[in-house]
Amino acid sequence: MKLKQAYLTAAKPEALAGFYEALGLPIRFADGGKWIQFAGEKAALCIASPAESVSVPSRNAVLVFEVDDLEGALKRAQAQGAQALGEVRDMGAHGRVADFRDPENNTIQLFQAALV
């Protein structure tokens, strides 16, 4: 199963969009801070104001992004205001993961595949 699209609700979508844009996710569409869509090769991420949201408020989701340089990605995230959630975890042959919270308190996981 591949993630095709994910929705986040943010009180200030444009501020959260700036956070993700600084991490290297290109914006494909923006509608006056009400609705912002990022484009990726395998998945699309959308951020919406609470009035525009199509998400289910009672559910939380963890977004997983694959990166080539886990430490570098974590440093960039923390420089943008992310809060680390524990240490980098080694998953053996699967790779390594690290969790953090973005400025709107969404849980994000960065994944670096193991070298083959």
PDB file of C-alpha atoms in Angstrom, residues 13-115:
ATOM      1  CA  PRO A  13      -2.102  26.759   7.107  1.00  0.00           C
ATOM      2  CA  GLU A  14       0.252  29.293   5.536  1.00  0.00           C
ATOM      3  CA  ALA A  15       2.636  29.120   8.524  1.00  0.00           C
ATOM      4  CA  LEU A  16       2.685  25.327   8.500  1.00  0.00           C
ATOM      5  CA  ALA A  17       3.121  25.408   4.721  1.00  0.00           C
ATOM      6  CA  GLY A  18       6.224  27.555   5.231  1.00  0.00           C
ATOM      7  CA  PHE A  19       7.586  24.938   7.632  1.00  0.00           C
ATOM      8  CA  TYR A  20       7.224  22.099   5.109  1.00  0.00           C
ATOM      9  CA  GLU A  21       8.386  24.208   2.179  1.00  0.00           C
ATOM     10  CA  ALA A  22      11.593  24.968   4.111  1.00  0.00           C
ATOM     11  CA  LEU A  23      12.107  21.206   4.504  1.00  0.00           C
ATOM     12  CA  GLY A  24      12.084  20.867   0.712  1.00  0.00           C
ATOM     13  CA  LEU A  25       8.490  19.942  -0.172  1.00  0.00           C
ATOM     14  CA  PRO A  26       7.358  21.968  -3.203  1.00  0.00           C
ATOM     15  CA  ILE A  27       3.932  23.614  -3.093  1.00  0.00           C
ATOM     16  CA  ARG A  28       1.752  22.645  -6.049  1.00  0.00           C
ATOM     17  CA  PHE A  29      -1.422  24.564  -5.147  1.00  0.00           C
ATOM     18  CA  ALA A  30      -2.433  27.215  -2.600  1.00  0.00           C
ATOM     19  CA  ASP A  31      -5.776  28.945  -2.087  1.00  0.00           C
ATOM     20  CA  GLY A  32      -5.279  31.997   0.117  1.00  0.00           C
ATOM     21  CA  GLY A  33      -4.132  30.048   3.159  1.00  0.00           C
ATOM     22  CA  LYS A  34      -7.311  27.953   3.203  1.00  0.00           C
ATOM     23  CA  TRP A  35      -5.952  24.987   1.298  1.00  0.00           C
ATOM     24  CA  ILE A  36      -2.345  24.141   0.398  1.00  0.00           C
ATOM     25  CA  GLN A  37      -1.145  21.085  -1.483  1.00  0.00           C
ATOM     26  CA  PHE A  38       2.433  19.858  -1.710  1.00  0.00           C
ATOM     27  CA  ALA A  39       3.568  17.669  -4.586  1.00  0.00           C
ATOM     28  CA  GLY A  40       5.871  14.732  -4.242  1.00  0.00           C
ATOM     29  CA  GLU A  41       6.877  11.885  -6.529  1.00  0.00           C
ATOM     30  CA  LYS A  42       4.840   9.251  -4.670  1.00  0.00           C
ATOM     31  CA  ALA A  43       2.481  11.154  -2.385  1.00  0.00           C
ATOM     32  CA  ALA A  44       0.665  14.436  -1.971  1.00  0.00           C
ATOM     33  CA  LEU A  45       0.301  16.260   1.337  1.00  0.00           C
ATOM     34  CA  CYS A  46      -2.508  18.765   1.861  1.00  0.00           C
ATOM     35  CA  ILE A  47      -2.904  21.281   4.678  1.00  0.00           C
ATOM     36  CA  ALA A  48      -6.310  22.840   5.243  1.00  0.00           C
ATOM     37  CA  SER A  49      -7.817  25.344   7.650  1.00  0.00           C
ATOM     38  CA  PRO A  50     -10.315  23.747  10.082  1.00  0.00           C
ATOM     39  CA  ALA A  51     -13.213  25.146   8.019  1.00  0.00           C
ATOM     40  CA  GLU A  52     -11.861  23.493   4.843  1.00  0.00           C
ATOM     41  CA  SER A  53     -10.727  20.246   6.419  1.00  0.00           C
ATOM     42  CA  VAL A  54     -11.854  16.887   5.120  1.00  0.00           C
ATOM     43  CA  SER A  55     -10.082  15.010   7.906  1.00  0.00           C
ATOM     44  CA  VAL A  56     -11.711  13.208  10.807  1.00  0.00           C
ATOM     45  CA  PRO A  57     -10.928  15.279  13.939  1.00  0.00           C
ATOM     46  CA  SER A  58     -11.041  12.275  16.269  1.00  0.00           C
ATOM     47  CA  ARG A  59      -8.210  10.464  14.448  1.00  0.00           C
ATOM     48  CA  ASN A  60      -4.486  11.133  14.457  1.00  0.00           C
ATOM     49  CA  ALA A  61      -2.122  10.105  11.689  1.00  0.00           C
ATOM     50  CA  VAL A  62       1.611   9.678  11.483  1.00  0.00           C
ATOM     51  CA  LEU A  63       3.097  10.858   8.216  1.00  0.00           C
ATOM     52  CA  VAL A  64       6.207   8.991   7.111  1.00  0.00           C
ATOM     53  CA  PHE A  65       8.767  10.602   4.825  1.00  0.00           C
ATOM     54  CA  GLU A  66      11.737   8.679   3.431  1.00  0.00           C
ATOM     55  CA  VAL A  67      15.017  10.615   3.490  1.00  0.00           C
ATOM     56  CA  ASP A  68      18.578   9.919   2.329  1.00  0.00           C
ATOM     57  CA  ASP A  69      20.217  11.682   5.295  1.00  0.00           C
ATOM     58  CA  LEU A  70      18.290  11.170   8.536  1.00  0.00           C
ATOM     59  CA  GLU A  71      20.499  13.346  10.736  1.00  0.00           C
ATOM     60  CA  GLY A  72      20.498  16.186   8.201  1.00  0.00           C
ATOM     61  CA  ALA A  73      16.709  16.039   7.849  1.00  0.00           C
ATOM     62  CA  LEU A  74      16.276  16.096  11.638  1.00  0.00           C
ATOM     63  CA  LYS A  75      18.540  19.130  11.944  1.00  0.00           C
ATOM     64  CA  ARG A  76      16.508  20.991   9.307  1.00  0.00           C
ATOM     65  CA  ALA A  77      13.247  20.035  11.025  1.00  0.00           C
ATOM     66  CA  GLN A  78      14.465  21.210  14.429  1.00  0.00           C
ATOM     67  CA  ALA A  79      15.719  24.465  12.920  1.00  0.00           C
ATOM     68  CA  GLN A  80      12.134  25.030  11.727  1.00  0.00           C
ATOM     69  CA  GLY A  81      10.675  24.469  15.208  1.00  0.00           C
ATOM     70  CA  ALA A  82      10.103  20.711  15.286  1.00  0.00           C
ATOM     71  CA  GLN A  83      10.162  18.916  18.635  1.00  0.00           C
ATOM     72  CA  ALA A  84      12.023  15.592  18.711  1.00  0.00           C
ATOM     73  CA  LEU A  85      10.134  12.621  20.151  1.00  0.00           C
ATOM     74  CA  GLY A  86      12.827  10.324  21.472  1.00  0.00           C
ATOM     75  CA  GLU A  87      16.008   9.071  19.884  1.00  0.00           C
ATOM     76  CA  VAL A  88      16.727   7.738  16.404  1.00  0.00           C
ATOM     77  CA  ARG A  89      15.709   4.066  16.380  1.00  0.00           C
ATOM     78  CA  ASP A  90      17.688   1.399  14.532  1.00  0.00           C
ATOM     79  CA  MET A  91      15.397  -1.116  12.852  1.00  0.00           C
ATOM     80  CA  GLY A  92      18.192  -3.412  11.680  1.00  0.00           C
ATOM     81  CA  ALA A  93      17.869  -4.486   8.046  1.00  0.00           C
ATOM     82  CA  HIS A  94      14.877  -2.171   7.587  1.00  0.00           C
ATOM     83  CA  GLY A  95      16.725   1.077   8.331  1.00  0.00           C
ATOM     84  CA  ARG A  96      16.396   3.824  10.931  1.00  0.00           C
ATOM     85  CA  VAL A  97      13.515   6.061  12.025  1.00  0.00           C
ATOM     86  CA  ALA A  98      13.048   9.208  14.098  1.00  0.00           C
ATOM     87  CA  ASP A  99       9.832  10.885  15.218  1.00  0.00           C
ATOM     88  CA  PHE A 100       9.120  14.565  15.814  1.00  0.00           C
ATOM     89  CA  ARG A 101       6.186  16.954  16.162  1.00  0.00           C
ATOM     90  CA  ASP A 102       5.761  19.763  13.664  1.00  0.00           C
ATOM     91  CA  PRO A 103       4.707  23.286  14.768  1.00  0.00           C
ATOM     92  CA  GLU A 104       1.001  22.283  14.648  1.00  0.00           C
ATOM     93  CA  ASN A 105       1.670  19.231  16.875  1.00  0.00           C
ATOM     94  CA  ASN A 106       1.320  16.629  14.089  1.00  0.00           C
ATOM     95  CA  THR A 107       3.488  13.531  14.538  1.00  0.00           C
ATOM     96  CA  ILE A 108       5.968  13.008  11.710  1.00  0.00           C
ATOM     97  CA  GLN A 109       8.317  10.094  11.195  1.00  0.00           C
ATOM     98  CA  LEU A 110      11.483  10.285   9.102  1.00  0.00           C
ATOM     99  CA  PHE A 111      12.737   7.000   7.668  1.00  0.00           C
ATOM    100  CA  GLN A 112      16.142   6.189   6.195  1.00  0.00           C
ATOM    101  CA  ALA A 113      16.442   2.843   4.436  1.00  0.00           C
ATOM    102  CA  ALA A 114      19.283   0.532   5.395  1.00  0.00           C
ATOM    103  CA  LEU A 115      22.226   0.476   3.025  1.00  0.00           C
TER     104      LEU A 115
END
